[in-house]
Amino acid sequence: MIIFFCRSYGKPVWFDSGAGYPIAGEVIDVTRSRISIKSLLNVKTFVFGIDETARVVSRIPLPPEGVNDMITMSDLSEASILWNIKVRYDNRQFYTYIGSILVAVNPYHMYHEMYSTNYVQKYENALVLNALPAHIFATASLAHSKMFTDKINQCVVISGESGGGKTQSTKLIMNYLASVNPGKNKLITEQILEASPLLESFGNAKTVRNDNSSRFGKYIEIYYSQKSIVGAKLSDFLLEKSRIVTHSIDERNYHVFYELLEGFDTEEKRKYGLTIPEKYFYLNQGASMAIASKSDAHDFQSLLTAMKILNFTKNEQETIFKILAAILHLGNIYFSRTIDDANHDLIQISSKTEIEWCSHLLGLNDQGLLQKLTHKVTEARDERLLSPFNLEQALDSRDAIAKALYSTLFSWLVARINQIVRVNNSVDNSIAILDIFGFENFSTNSFEQLCINYANEALQFHFNRHVFKLEQEEYAKEKLAWKKIDFSDNTDCLDLIGKKPNGILQILDDESNFPKATDQSFLHKCHRLHESNRLYGKPRLLKTTFSIRHYAGDVEYDVRGFLDKNRDLLRSDVIDLFSSSRNEILANMFRDIRDVYESHRGFHFKTGRFITMKAKTPTVSAKFSDSLSHLIDTMTRCQPTFIRCIKPNNDKTPNKLELSVVLEQLRNTGMLETVRIRKLGFPRRYLFEQFAKR
């Protein structure tokens, strides 16, 4: 834009108020020494001296309803793009296009009329993307039609910060696809849809940023044959295990625990030894038992309906509830410290009732569970030696067992769903939807946030590659007249975190394989290898932290607990205990884990001996990196459609858009450059064969 000296009343302008974002205004007075401008944001008057005219620039007014597709705007400035999104948001137009890319701003309220059957039919019949106001149904329709016309597998990549509305967007796309192509077997379509609320109960939780935050990632592939849905496959990534035993103030554990306690009647609670959420240590740490916008009792009924449609047997449902109840009882087990004659610390369990409930619900012997909570087993040739835990070790053992129970149940649920909705015959094509945890930056960030943000860096790279790199390479290859557009390349950040041999996660894996390594030794190694890296931050004071400059901003990570979380080892004697449960479903869950451990470690559970020298069990970061690499490879083979979810404010308030919050996200994700490359480029393209067919 051109800096100007304004001498006309009513002139539309952008001005810098010092708030960190541009504001739309109109000139209301001009003198020799100053310019007075009325803000269109809050009707305040701002006065600028003649020497401050650089803070005032001319503005091309937007239509009252905003612009549906931002590549059609004549003004591609940061201010115009930001205010176009605001104008549309204020008009309840929460979707805006950048060519075929959809920008979706979370209203923090469900407008059901916008997603009715009438809307499905309207967007299903639209022949051109811009024929109707921007909408997520139009984006779903585009991917759906391209799958059939181009005969290429499609992938809808939904990304954005936590609280941007990614999970809701995923559900809306799936509902649309189910409505327009239900298939001959309507039950399989219904089962695919019901998988989402079921996993939402078990995999989502309230955080300070989001009342329904996904604490795992999921990639859903919906398969088609003869233009009908015939099945699906669901892949999950990195369930946040630590949430099962601890969460911060104003946060909750996973939804399903509260749904269970609110949904059970008095008799059912008595059957499982349960009471109200406030009574459970694993649920009351955040002092936030309820969510204003959510009915846990209603959602429990929805969960039961989903289980019924997905053909979960009565026995399977009861086993699920027993495991959940047992976890709550586990969290309420407390220990007391005593001193023996040799002045050694000893601990004993002071909550016998909770032990009895856990053992009863899990089909275990009381003494067997008690031993696992209070003693460590050491392998020595032909015998197992028991050594007592101190208080801290006993609490860690309790929490490790709770995390193992829940994460094993979650993995079993995913496998069970896949078994039910799997494809039995050949397929023609597929549409995949990626709903993965958003970028996170809390007051304290740990191992989970590093993995989550690494995944978001990988998705940002995937987006950049398609929108900027491959696009401009194609223009050069076709010898088109083109002025290169620079974009923020995050390759260096990906290398810092994950590249072998010295990426941060590689260092963590190396340290995790040394029994004497500590979180501090891991941190010192990171400092030594990366303190000169412009993206890496070493604290000035002696702190247990390092920081990384991500595409979405700087994040400080606290390394305390990194090694334990990465190793995530479950003791063989604990696996053995649950494998011998009288509950056959639970026993089989842990027998599967035992088989995996044996295959990696050559450990024979019956004799307790290592029988071979096989490779070590993969760490959490190694498994996650492999899964992430496989995910990106899979998406690369698909034709992508991108949805960028935007969080409008930080306090989850409905219909409130804060310009500073939105602008930061637009800058960090390259949206401003995206508008320019789509505007100047060639958003519509066909292969010769496709063009000839048309």
XYZ file of C-alpha atoms in Angstrom:
694
model
C 0.000 0.000 0.000
C 1.025 3.635 -0.564
C 1.681 5.879 2.398
C -0.274 9.071 1.871
C -1.074 12.450 3.365
C -4.842 12.704 3.485
C -6.776 15.967 2.920
C -10.269 14.609 2.213
C -13.081 14.040 4.721
C -14.681 10.598 4.831
C -11.652 8.984 3.217
C -11.493 5.234 4.090
C -8.173 4.358 5.718
C -6.298 1.697 7.653
C -4.487 3.002 10.704
C -2.133 1.671 13.345
C -3.488 2.349 16.828
C -0.553 0.646 18.528
C -2.707 -2.377 19.430
C -0.707 -4.708 17.182
C -3.253 -5.002 14.383
C -4.619 -2.652 11.675
C -7.968 -0.932 12.208
C -10.422 0.276 9.581
C -11.422 3.916 9.892
C -12.623 7.076 8.169
C -11.045 10.520 8.158
C -13.314 12.971 9.998
C -11.034 16.005 10.273
C -7.821 17.307 8.720
C -5.795 20.344 9.798
C -2.296 21.557 9.011
C -0.918 19.635 11.995
C -3.094 16.581 12.464
C -5.497 14.012 11.029
C -8.519 12.784 13.032
C -9.852 9.310 12.255
C -12.994 7.564 13.465
C -12.458 3.860 14.171
C -14.978 1.465 12.623
C -14.093 -1.020 15.343
C -15.284 0.908 18.386
C -16.292 4.399 17.067
C -13.425 6.008 18.990
C -11.529 8.945 17.497
C -7.770 8.684 16.957
C -5.608 11.722 16.240
C -2.295 11.528 14.342
C 0.250 14.281 13.881
C 1.662 15.129 10.468
C 4.867 13.282 11.372
C 2.786 10.118 12.036
C 1.160 9.794 8.618
C 3.150 6.606 7.987
C 0.689 4.977 10.392
C -2.240 5.854 8.133
C -2.759 4.357 4.650
C -5.596 4.342 2.158
C -8.215 1.610 2.284
C -10.368 0.000 -0.394
C -13.715 -0.604 1.363
C -14.972 -4.173 1.603
C -18.550 -5.106 0.692
C -20.882 -5.125 3.741
C -20.965 -8.940 3.698
C -17.236 -9.318 2.961
C -15.649 -11.242 0.077
C -16.440 -14.946 -0.364
C -13.112 -15.856 -2.033
C -10.175 -13.713 -1.006
C -8.226 -14.299 -4.232
C -10.805 -12.028 -5.920
C -9.913 -9.056 -3.693
C -8.009 -6.230 -5.329
C -6.324 -5.342 -2.022
C -4.247 -8.279 -0.756
C -2.803 -6.483 2.246
C -2.652 -8.037 5.691
C -5.224 -5.522 6.901
C -7.723 -6.279 4.153
C -7.457 -10.065 4.592
C -7.850 -9.796 8.373
C -10.839 -7.468 8.191
C -12.536 -9.501 5.497
C -12.532 -12.460 7.889
C -13.863 -10.210 10.677
C -16.648 -8.730 8.519
C -17.772 -12.188 7.452
C -17.587 -13.501 11.028
C -19.742 -10.617 12.260
C -22.270 -11.563 9.543
C -22.250 -15.212 10.701
C -20.272 -16.205 7.626
C -17.688 -18.378 9.356
C -16.179 -19.778 6.154
C -14.057 -18.004 3.538
C -12.176 -19.350 0.525
C -8.626 -18.824 -0.626
C -9.177 -20.476 -3.981
C -9.912 -24.097 -3.043
C -8.510 -23.675 0.493
C -11.155 -23.154 3.176
C -10.612 -20.856 6.152
C -12.994 -21.852 8.975
C -13.330 -19.607 12.036
C -14.788 -21.289 15.124
C -17.966 -19.511 16.330
C -17.877 -21.487 19.615
C -21.569 -22.144 19.015
C -23.415 -24.725 16.930
C -25.736 -23.157 14.345
C -27.701 -26.280 13.433
C -29.607 -24.586 10.613
C -26.315 -24.107 8.731
C -25.806 -27.875 8.560
C -29.342 -29.094 7.852
C -30.415 -31.519 5.127
C -31.385 -28.520 2.978
C -27.807 -27.264 3.113
C -26.471 -30.708 2.204
C -28.703 -30.820 -0.874
C -27.890 -27.244 -1.836
C -24.126 -27.789 -1.803
C -24.346 -31.255 -3.314
C -25.981 -29.771 -6.410
C -23.640 -26.767 -6.735
C -21.531 -27.193 -9.878
C -18.926 -24.525 -9.036
C -17.166 -23.945 -5.705
C -17.988 -20.212 -5.661
C -21.611 -20.612 -6.762
C -22.741 -20.400 -3.121
C -21.359 -18.818 0.061
C -18.224 -20.558 1.321
C -19.095 -23.593 3.418
C -17.469 -26.758 4.698
C -20.063 -28.768 2.746
C -18.770 -27.195 -0.469
C -15.231 -28.284 0.403
C -16.441 -31.805 1.183
C -18.404 -31.816 -2.080
C -15.288 -30.745 -4.010
C -13.184 -33.619 -2.610
C -16.052 -36.041 -3.162
C -16.575 -35.088 -6.820
C -12.827 -34.988 -7.576
C -12.482 -38.531 -6.252
C -14.951 -39.744 -8.883
C -13.982 -37.478 -11.805
C -10.192 -37.633 -11.387
C -10.196 -41.189 -9.963
C -7.581 -40.132 -7.409
C -7.755 -40.786 -3.664
C -8.554 -37.605 -1.754
C -7.345 -36.305 1.596
C -8.922 -33.468 3.572
C -6.229 -32.000 5.829
C -7.733 -30.098 8.753
C -5.229 -28.062 10.744
C -5.077 -25.181 13.182
C -4.427 -24.321 16.798
C -6.169 -26.074 19.664
C -9.651 -24.576 19.919
C -9.935 -23.896 16.196
C -12.776 -26.380 15.660
C -10.958 -29.227 13.888
C -12.910 -32.058 15.520
C -16.256 -30.428 14.720
C -15.140 -29.857 11.123
C -14.238 -33.548 10.835
C -17.691 -34.593 12.039
C -19.417 -32.201 9.620
C -17.473 -33.577 6.643
C -18.245 -37.150 7.629
C -21.939 -36.328 8.043
C -21.976 -34.720 4.601
C -20.293 -37.714 2.937
C -22.701 -40.087 4.661
C -25.669 -38.027 3.467
C -24.714 -37.808 -0.218
C -23.381 -41.361 -0.636
C -24.787 -43.597 2.093
C -24.142 -46.778 0.129
C -26.274 -49.873 -0.229
C -25.370 -51.004 3.272
C -26.597 -48.080 5.360
C -25.529 -49.804 8.573
C -21.820 -49.578 7.709
C -22.211 -45.834 7.041
C -23.984 -45.379 10.364
C -21.275 -47.368 12.144
C -18.538 -45.191 10.617
C -20.352 -42.078 11.854
C -20.866 -43.484 15.359
C -17.152 -44.219 15.729
C -16.475 -40.480 16.082
C -18.580 -39.741 19.197
C -17.346 -42.959 20.805
C -13.683 -42.053 20.383
C -14.456 -38.448 21.305
C -15.657 -39.637 24.715
C -12.474 -41.639 25.289
C -9.970 -39.369 23.523
C -11.128 -35.793 24.151
C -10.935 -33.643 27.270
C -11.361 -30.113 28.511
C -8.179 -28.002 28.488
C -7.668 -24.339 29.315
C -7.859 -23.570 25.577
C -10.608 -25.906 24.429
C -13.607 -27.573 26.087
C -13.431 -30.498 23.647
C -9.743 -30.850 22.886
C -8.591 -33.933 20.975
C -5.849 -35.535 23.055
C -4.980 -37.922 20.230
C -4.718 -37.689 16.469
C -6.843 -39.637 14.032
C -6.731 -40.356 10.311
C -9.986 -41.731 8.913
C -10.041 -43.362 5.483
C -13.527 -43.847 3.996
C -13.584 -46.390 1.181
C -15.869 -46.346 -1.872
C -16.890 -48.963 -4.385
C -19.259 -48.169 -7.268
C -19.752 -44.686 -5.783
C -20.995 -46.055 -2.457
C -19.385 -46.165 0.990
C -18.295 -49.731 1.739
C -16.061 -49.382 4.794
C -13.424 -47.401 6.641
C -10.147 -47.593 8.515
C -9.108 -45.485 11.486
C -5.511 -44.820 12.568
C -4.784 -43.166 15.921
C -1.704 -41.276 17.085
C -0.181 -40.463 20.473
C -2.949 -40.639 23.049
C -2.018 -38.297 25.916
C -1.497 -40.863 28.679
C -0.425 -38.425 31.380
C -3.929 -36.886 31.439
C -5.290 -40.121 32.899
C -3.491 -39.445 36.189
C -2.945 -35.675 36.236
C -4.336 -32.487 34.742
C -4.071 -28.759 35.419
C -6.451 -26.333 37.105
C -9.630 -25.684 35.068
C -9.045 -28.847 33.026
C -10.595 -32.308 33.113
C -9.633 -35.913 32.596
C -11.125 -37.682 29.563
C -14.845 -37.013 29.019
C -15.868 -40.646 29.441
C -15.193 -40.720 33.197
C -17.588 -37.825 33.881
C -20.134 -39.200 31.399
C -20.052 -42.539 33.200
C -20.641 -41.020 36.630
C -23.398 -38.692 35.397
C -25.036 -41.354 33.230
C -25.106 -44.254 35.699
C -28.156 -44.572 37.927
C -27.859 -45.331 41.648
C -27.956 -49.103 41.160
C -25.254 -49.055 38.475
C -23.012 -46.882 40.638
C -23.451 -49.336 43.494
C -22.537 -52.213 41.173
C -19.173 -50.605 40.330
C -18.573 -48.968 43.716
C -18.823 -45.454 42.276
C -19.993 -42.074 43.536
C -19.661 -38.435 42.322
C -16.675 -37.052 40.292
C -15.490 -34.807 43.125
C -14.551 -37.891 45.150
C -11.894 -39.165 42.719
C -8.297 -37.977 42.718
C -7.916 -38.622 38.986
C -10.937 -36.368 38.291
C -10.832 -33.550 40.835
C -7.336 -32.109 40.331
C -8.575 -29.409 37.948
C -11.543 -28.399 40.138
C -13.663 -28.427 36.974
C -16.268 -31.183 37.095
C -18.688 -29.862 34.467
C -18.608 -28.061 31.115
C -21.311 -25.440 30.522
C -21.816 -26.379 26.867
C -21.865 -30.149 27.468
C -24.303 -32.550 29.141
C -22.299 -35.524 30.379
C -25.469 -37.504 31.141
C -26.822 -36.952 27.614
C -23.468 -37.800 26.060
C -23.336 -41.038 28.041
C -26.601 -42.091 26.399
C -25.078 -41.187 23.021
C -22.082 -43.356 23.916
C -24.354 -46.306 24.717
C -26.158 -45.792 21.397
C -22.837 -45.732 19.525
C -21.726 -48.959 21.203
C -25.012 -50.616 20.277
C -24.797 -49.548 16.614
C -21.159 -50.690 16.503
C -22.239 -54.130 17.764
C -20.365 -54.046 21.074
C -21.613 -57.009 23.086
C -23.081 -56.682 26.565
C -19.964 -58.373 27.951
C -17.667 -55.959 26.075
C -19.571 -52.928 27.363
C -19.456 -54.225 30.920
C -15.708 -54.855 30.649
C -15.197 -51.278 29.433
C -17.124 -49.894 32.414
C -15.251 -52.174 34.823
C -11.886 -50.923 33.547
C -12.981 -47.277 33.813
C -14.315 -47.796 37.341
C -11.159 -49.673 38.364
C -8.999 -46.767 37.176
C -10.979 -44.380 39.389
C -10.561 -46.715 42.372
C -6.826 -47.021 41.612
C -6.428 -43.259 41.797
C -7.921 -43.263 45.289
C -5.415 -45.798 46.630
C -3.137 -44.025 49.084
C -0.089 -45.192 50.981
C 1.417 -44.581 54.397
C 5.126 -44.614 55.216
C 6.589 -46.656 58.076
C 10.134 -47.387 59.268
C 11.359 -50.953 59.870
C 13.870 -52.126 62.492
C 16.771 -51.463 60.110
C 15.576 -47.864 59.655
C 14.432 -48.516 56.084
C 11.422 -46.745 54.578
C 8.478 -49.086 54.069
C 5.057 -48.336 52.674
C 1.709 -49.928 53.192
C -1.674 -49.387 51.560
C -4.127 -47.533 53.767
C -7.146 -47.920 51.480
C -7.958 -51.607 51.524
C -11.482 -51.052 50.153
C -10.135 -49.528 46.940
C -7.792 -52.498 46.426
C -10.714 -54.874 46.856
C -12.817 -52.956 44.319
C -9.956 -52.863 41.795
C -9.290 -56.573 42.138
C -12.991 -57.414 41.890
C -13.589 -55.257 38.803
C -10.454 -56.437 36.995
C -10.832 -60.114 37.863
C -7.593 -60.247 39.860
C -6.376 -61.679 43.129
C -6.156 -59.030 45.887
C -2.634 -60.036 46.867
C -1.448 -60.078 43.258
C -2.446 -56.449 42.674
C -1.203 -55.391 46.111
C 2.221 -56.835 45.363
C 2.495 -54.994 42.035
C 1.673 -51.708 43.768
C 4.185 -52.088 46.593
C 7.078 -54.177 45.277
C 9.473 -54.291 42.380
C 10.360 -57.604 40.735
C 14.010 -58.175 39.835
C 14.976 -61.038 37.522
C 17.888 -63.177 38.740
C 18.651 -66.398 36.878
C 15.970 -68.871 37.987
C 14.086 -66.673 40.443
C 12.329 -63.373 40.865
C 13.374 -61.189 43.774
C 10.919 -58.784 45.421
C 12.163 -55.432 46.711
C 9.800 -52.951 48.414
C 8.994 -49.559 46.887
C 9.410 -46.281 48.687
C 6.415 -43.914 48.733
C 7.277 -42.127 45.496
C 7.875 -45.404 43.652
C 4.556 -46.810 44.883
C 2.662 -43.762 43.612
C 4.471 -44.031 40.278
C 3.562 -47.721 40.080
C -0.103 -46.961 40.776
C -0.201 -44.281 38.075
C 1.668 -46.451 35.564
C -0.903 -49.222 36.004
C -3.783 -46.746 35.549
C -2.211 -45.357 32.360
C -1.580 -48.853 31.029
C -5.191 -49.881 31.632
C -6.638 -46.836 29.886
C -4.260 -46.724 26.915
C -4.691 -50.474 26.365
C -8.468 -50.049 26.448
C -8.233 -47.165 23.962
C -6.105 -49.201 21.536
C -8.550 -52.086 21.857
C -11.473 -49.754 21.042
C -9.765 -48.529 17.861
C -8.980 -52.102 16.803
C -12.544 -53.197 17.583
C -14.013 -50.354 15.510
C -11.708 -51.196 12.602
C -12.787 -54.815 12.832
C -16.433 -53.758 12.520
C -16.110 -51.217 9.661
C -13.338 -52.932 7.690
C -13.647 -53.437 3.933
C -14.285 -57.011 2.875
C -14.054 -56.514 -0.901
C -12.010 -54.456 -3.344
C -12.449 -50.675 -3.383
C -12.245 -48.048 -6.109
C -11.163 -44.942 -4.222
C -11.121 -43.306 -0.814
C -11.492 -39.991 0.972
C -9.334 -39.541 4.071
C -9.826 -36.946 6.793
C -7.023 -35.914 9.122
C -8.047 -34.557 12.520
C -4.932 -34.100 14.592
C -4.155 -32.200 17.779
C -3.575 -28.492 17.227
C -0.431 -26.521 18.023
C -0.082 -26.076 21.803
C 1.729 -23.617 24.047
C 0.788 -23.785 27.734
C 2.362 -22.258 30.831
C 4.182 -25.598 31.235
C 4.907 -27.713 28.155
C 6.191 -31.284 28.361
C 7.029 -34.243 26.132
C 3.454 -34.457 24.835
C 3.511 -30.860 23.593
C 6.851 -31.436 21.835
C 5.392 -34.392 19.914
C 2.163 -32.510 19.153
C 4.018 -29.457 17.884
C 6.401 -31.635 15.853
C 3.344 -33.140 14.138
C 2.016 -29.657 13.425
C 5.380 -28.639 11.966
C 5.168 -31.676 9.649
C 1.648 -30.683 8.560
C 2.764 -27.099 7.974
C 5.594 -28.436 5.796
C 3.086 -30.592 3.872
C 0.902 -27.512 3.343
C 3.854 -25.352 2.264
C 5.048 -28.043 -0.112
C 1.729 -28.216 -1.942
C 0.736 -24.560 -1.852
C 4.104 -22.884 -2.436
C 6.955 -25.196 -3.422
C 5.281 -27.598 -5.871
C 3.075 -24.810 -7.223
C 5.992 -22.574 -8.166
C 8.072 -25.485 -9.464
C 5.177 -26.380 -11.777
C 5.014 -22.821 -13.143
C 8.765 -22.847 -13.795
C 8.492 -26.230 -15.509
C 5.689 -24.925 -17.755
C 7.797 -21.796 -18.484
C 5.018 -19.487 -17.308
C 5.749 -15.839 -16.581
C 6.050 -15.814 -12.819
C 7.552 -13.713 -10.051
C 8.610 -15.985 -7.198
C 6.772 -15.599 -3.892
C 8.854 -16.226 -0.776
C 7.322 -18.220 2.063
C 8.375 -19.284 5.529
C 10.084 -22.665 5.116
C 10.070 -24.677 8.361
C 12.497 -27.414 7.230
C 15.128 -26.236 9.736
C 12.688 -26.650 12.625
C 11.778 -30.178 11.515
C 15.487 -31.020 11.322
C 16.133 -29.579 14.788
C 13.461 -31.798 16.312
C 13.625 -35.014 14.330
C 16.598 -35.327 11.968
C 19.116 -38.087 12.607
C 21.557 -38.294 14.294
C 21.296 -35.178 16.478
C 17.665 -34.082 16.386
C 16.136 -33.507 19.817
C 13.961 -36.629 19.605
C 16.983 -38.653 18.448
C 18.963 -37.435 21.456
C 16.031 -38.366 23.675
C 15.949 -41.879 22.210
C 19.685 -42.312 22.741
C 19.423 -41.205 26.365
C 16.357 -43.404 26.913
C 18.472 -46.462 26.105
C 20.969 -45.686 28.875
C 19.732 -46.830 32.322
C 21.771 -44.153 34.110
C 20.682 -41.287 31.862
C 18.530 -38.549 33.408
C 16.341 -35.733 32.173
C 19.202 -33.403 33.070
C 21.773 -35.352 31.023
C 19.365 -35.232 28.069
C 19.007 -31.466 28.467
C 22.779 -30.904 28.696
C 23.287 -32.878 25.483
C 20.620 -30.796 23.719
C 22.300 -27.586 24.893
C 25.726 -28.779 23.756
C 24.574 -29.787 20.276
C 22.051 -27.034 19.533
C 22.756 -23.877 21.533
C 24.128 -22.201 18.385
C 20.970 -23.040 16.393
C 18.900 -19.893 15.782
C 15.695 -21.874 16.435
C 16.885 -23.322 19.751
C 16.843 -21.436 23.025
C 18.973 -22.182 26.071
C 17.777 -20.431 29.251
C 20.111 -17.955 30.899
C 19.369 -19.300 34.359
C 19.848 -22.900 35.458
C 16.417 -24.159 34.481
C 15.160 -27.553 33.317
C 13.960 -26.094 30.025
C 14.821 -25.401 26.412
C 12.797 -23.495 23.824
C 12.071 -23.931 20.124
C 11.042 -21.246 17.647
C 8.134 -22.954 15.876
C 6.240 -21.653 12.852
C 3.458 -20.679 15.293
C 5.723 -19.029 17.867
C 8.293 -19.765 20.572
C 7.521 -22.599 23.000
C 9.463 -23.416 26.171
C 9.625 -27.112 27.102
C 10.266 -28.454 30.604
C 12.279 -31.702 30.346
C 11.236 -33.116 33.721
C 9.699 -36.521 33.023
C 10.832 -36.654 29.379
C 12.800 -39.911 29.696
C 10.120 -41.795 31.635
C 7.397 -40.678 29.232
C 9.498 -41.669 26.246
C 10.414 -45.086 27.638
C 6.828 -45.762 28.758
C 7.824 -49.230 29.906
C 5.236 -51.380 31.590
C 6.724 -53.957 33.930
C 6.553 -57.518 32.660
C 5.094 -58.748 35.961
C 2.211 -56.251 35.633
C 1.498 -57.428 32.077
C 1.623 -60.996 33.350
C -0.850 -60.164 36.125
C -3.463 -58.677 33.780
C -2.908 -61.455 31.238
C -4.119 -63.882 33.901
C -7.301 -61.910 34.677
C -10.519 -63.884 35.086
C -12.053 -61.408 32.620
C -11.160 -62.966 29.273
C -11.551 -59.712 27.286
C -9.159 -57.848 29.598
C -6.753 -60.794 29.668
C -6.618 -60.899 25.865
C -5.867 -57.164 25.690
C -2.719 -57.681 27.761
C -1.759 -60.950 26.116
C -1.505 -58.984 22.875
C 0.872 -56.557 24.619
C 2.858 -59.467 26.008
C 3.253 -60.879 22.503
C 4.592 -57.533 21.261
C 7.057 -57.292 24.150
C 8.248 -60.835 23.552
C 8.772 -60.165 19.848
C 10.918 -57.120 20.598
C 12.759 -58.194 23.697
C 12.896 -61.970 23.458
C 11.448 -62.129 26.965
C 9.729 -65.329 28.006
C 7.008 -64.512 30.500
C 6.604 -68.008 31.904
C 10.283 -68.387 32.818
C 11.072 -64.704 33.219
C 14.218 -65.049 31.119
C 15.582 -63.208 28.130
C 15.919 -65.910 25.496
C 17.414 -63.832 22.649
C 19.075 -60.497 22.054
C 16.418 -58.896 19.876
C 16.030 -55.186 19.242
C 14.917 -52.983 22.123
C 11.240 -52.078 22.439
C 10.640 -48.892 20.398
C 10.276 -45.721 22.433
C 7.182 -43.516 22.277
C 8.954 -40.877 20.173
C 10.339 -43.511 17.773
C 6.902 -45.052 17.246
C 5.330 -41.618 16.870
C 7.970 -40.464 14.363
C 7.442 -43.627 12.313
C 3.655 -43.161 12.395
C 3.998 -39.507 11.417
C 6.333 -40.359 8.537
C 3.916 -43.044 7.317
C 1.014 -40.590 7.601
C 2.764 -37.924 5.520
C 3.757 -40.543 2.912
C 0.140 -41.718 2.720
C -1.175 -38.166 2.332
C 1.432 -37.390 -0.333
C -0.124 -40.091 -2.511
C -3.535 -38.402 -2.236
C -4.929 -35.232 -3.784
C -5.137 -32.781 -0.867
C -7.836 -30.334 0.150
C -6.881 -27.998 2.979
C -9.048 -26.568 5.740
C -7.425 -23.996 8.019
C -9.276 -23.722 11.336
C -8.940 -20.401 13.142
C -9.507 -19.784 16.849
C -11.273 -16.382 17.213
C -10.383 -15.720 20.856
C -8.522 -17.288 23.759
C -11.398 -17.481 26.240
C -13.787 -19.719 24.225
C -16.468 -16.985 24.072
C -19.169 -17.477 21.386
C -19.327 -15.001 18.485
C -16.377 -12.902 19.631
C -13.466 -12.276 17.278
C -10.262 -10.698 18.582
C -8.231 -9.247 15.729
C -4.872 -9.787 17.447
C -5.574 -13.507 18.044
C -6.676 -14.101 14.440
C -3.856 -12.039 12.910
C -1.203 -14.011 14.783
C -2.600 -17.270 13.365
C -2.801 -15.853 9.827
C 0.832 -14.753 10.039
C 2.137 -17.955 11.605
C 0.461 -20.317 9.145
C 1.389 -18.441 5.972
C -2.197 -17.516 5.107
C -1.220 -14.063 3.874
C 1.286 -15.521 1.401
C -1.262 -18.198 0.468
C -3.766 -15.570 -0.670
C -1.124 -13.914 -2.842
C 0.088 -17.100 -4.546
C -3.479 -18.246 -5.225
C -4.382 -14.804 -6.554
C -1.378 -14.526 -8.873
C -1.236 -18.209 -9.784
C -3.445 -20.632 -11.636
C -5.902 -22.155 -9.156
C -7.646 -24.308 -11.779
C -5.594 -26.950 -13.579
C -6.219 -30.277 -15.336
C -4.156 -33.087 -16.760
C -4.517 -33.384 -20.557
C -6.569 -36.553 -20.173
C -8.922 -34.892 -17.684
C -9.273 -31.813 -19.905
C -10.077 -33.944 -22.959
C -12.791 -35.806 -21.048
C -14.404 -32.517 -20.083
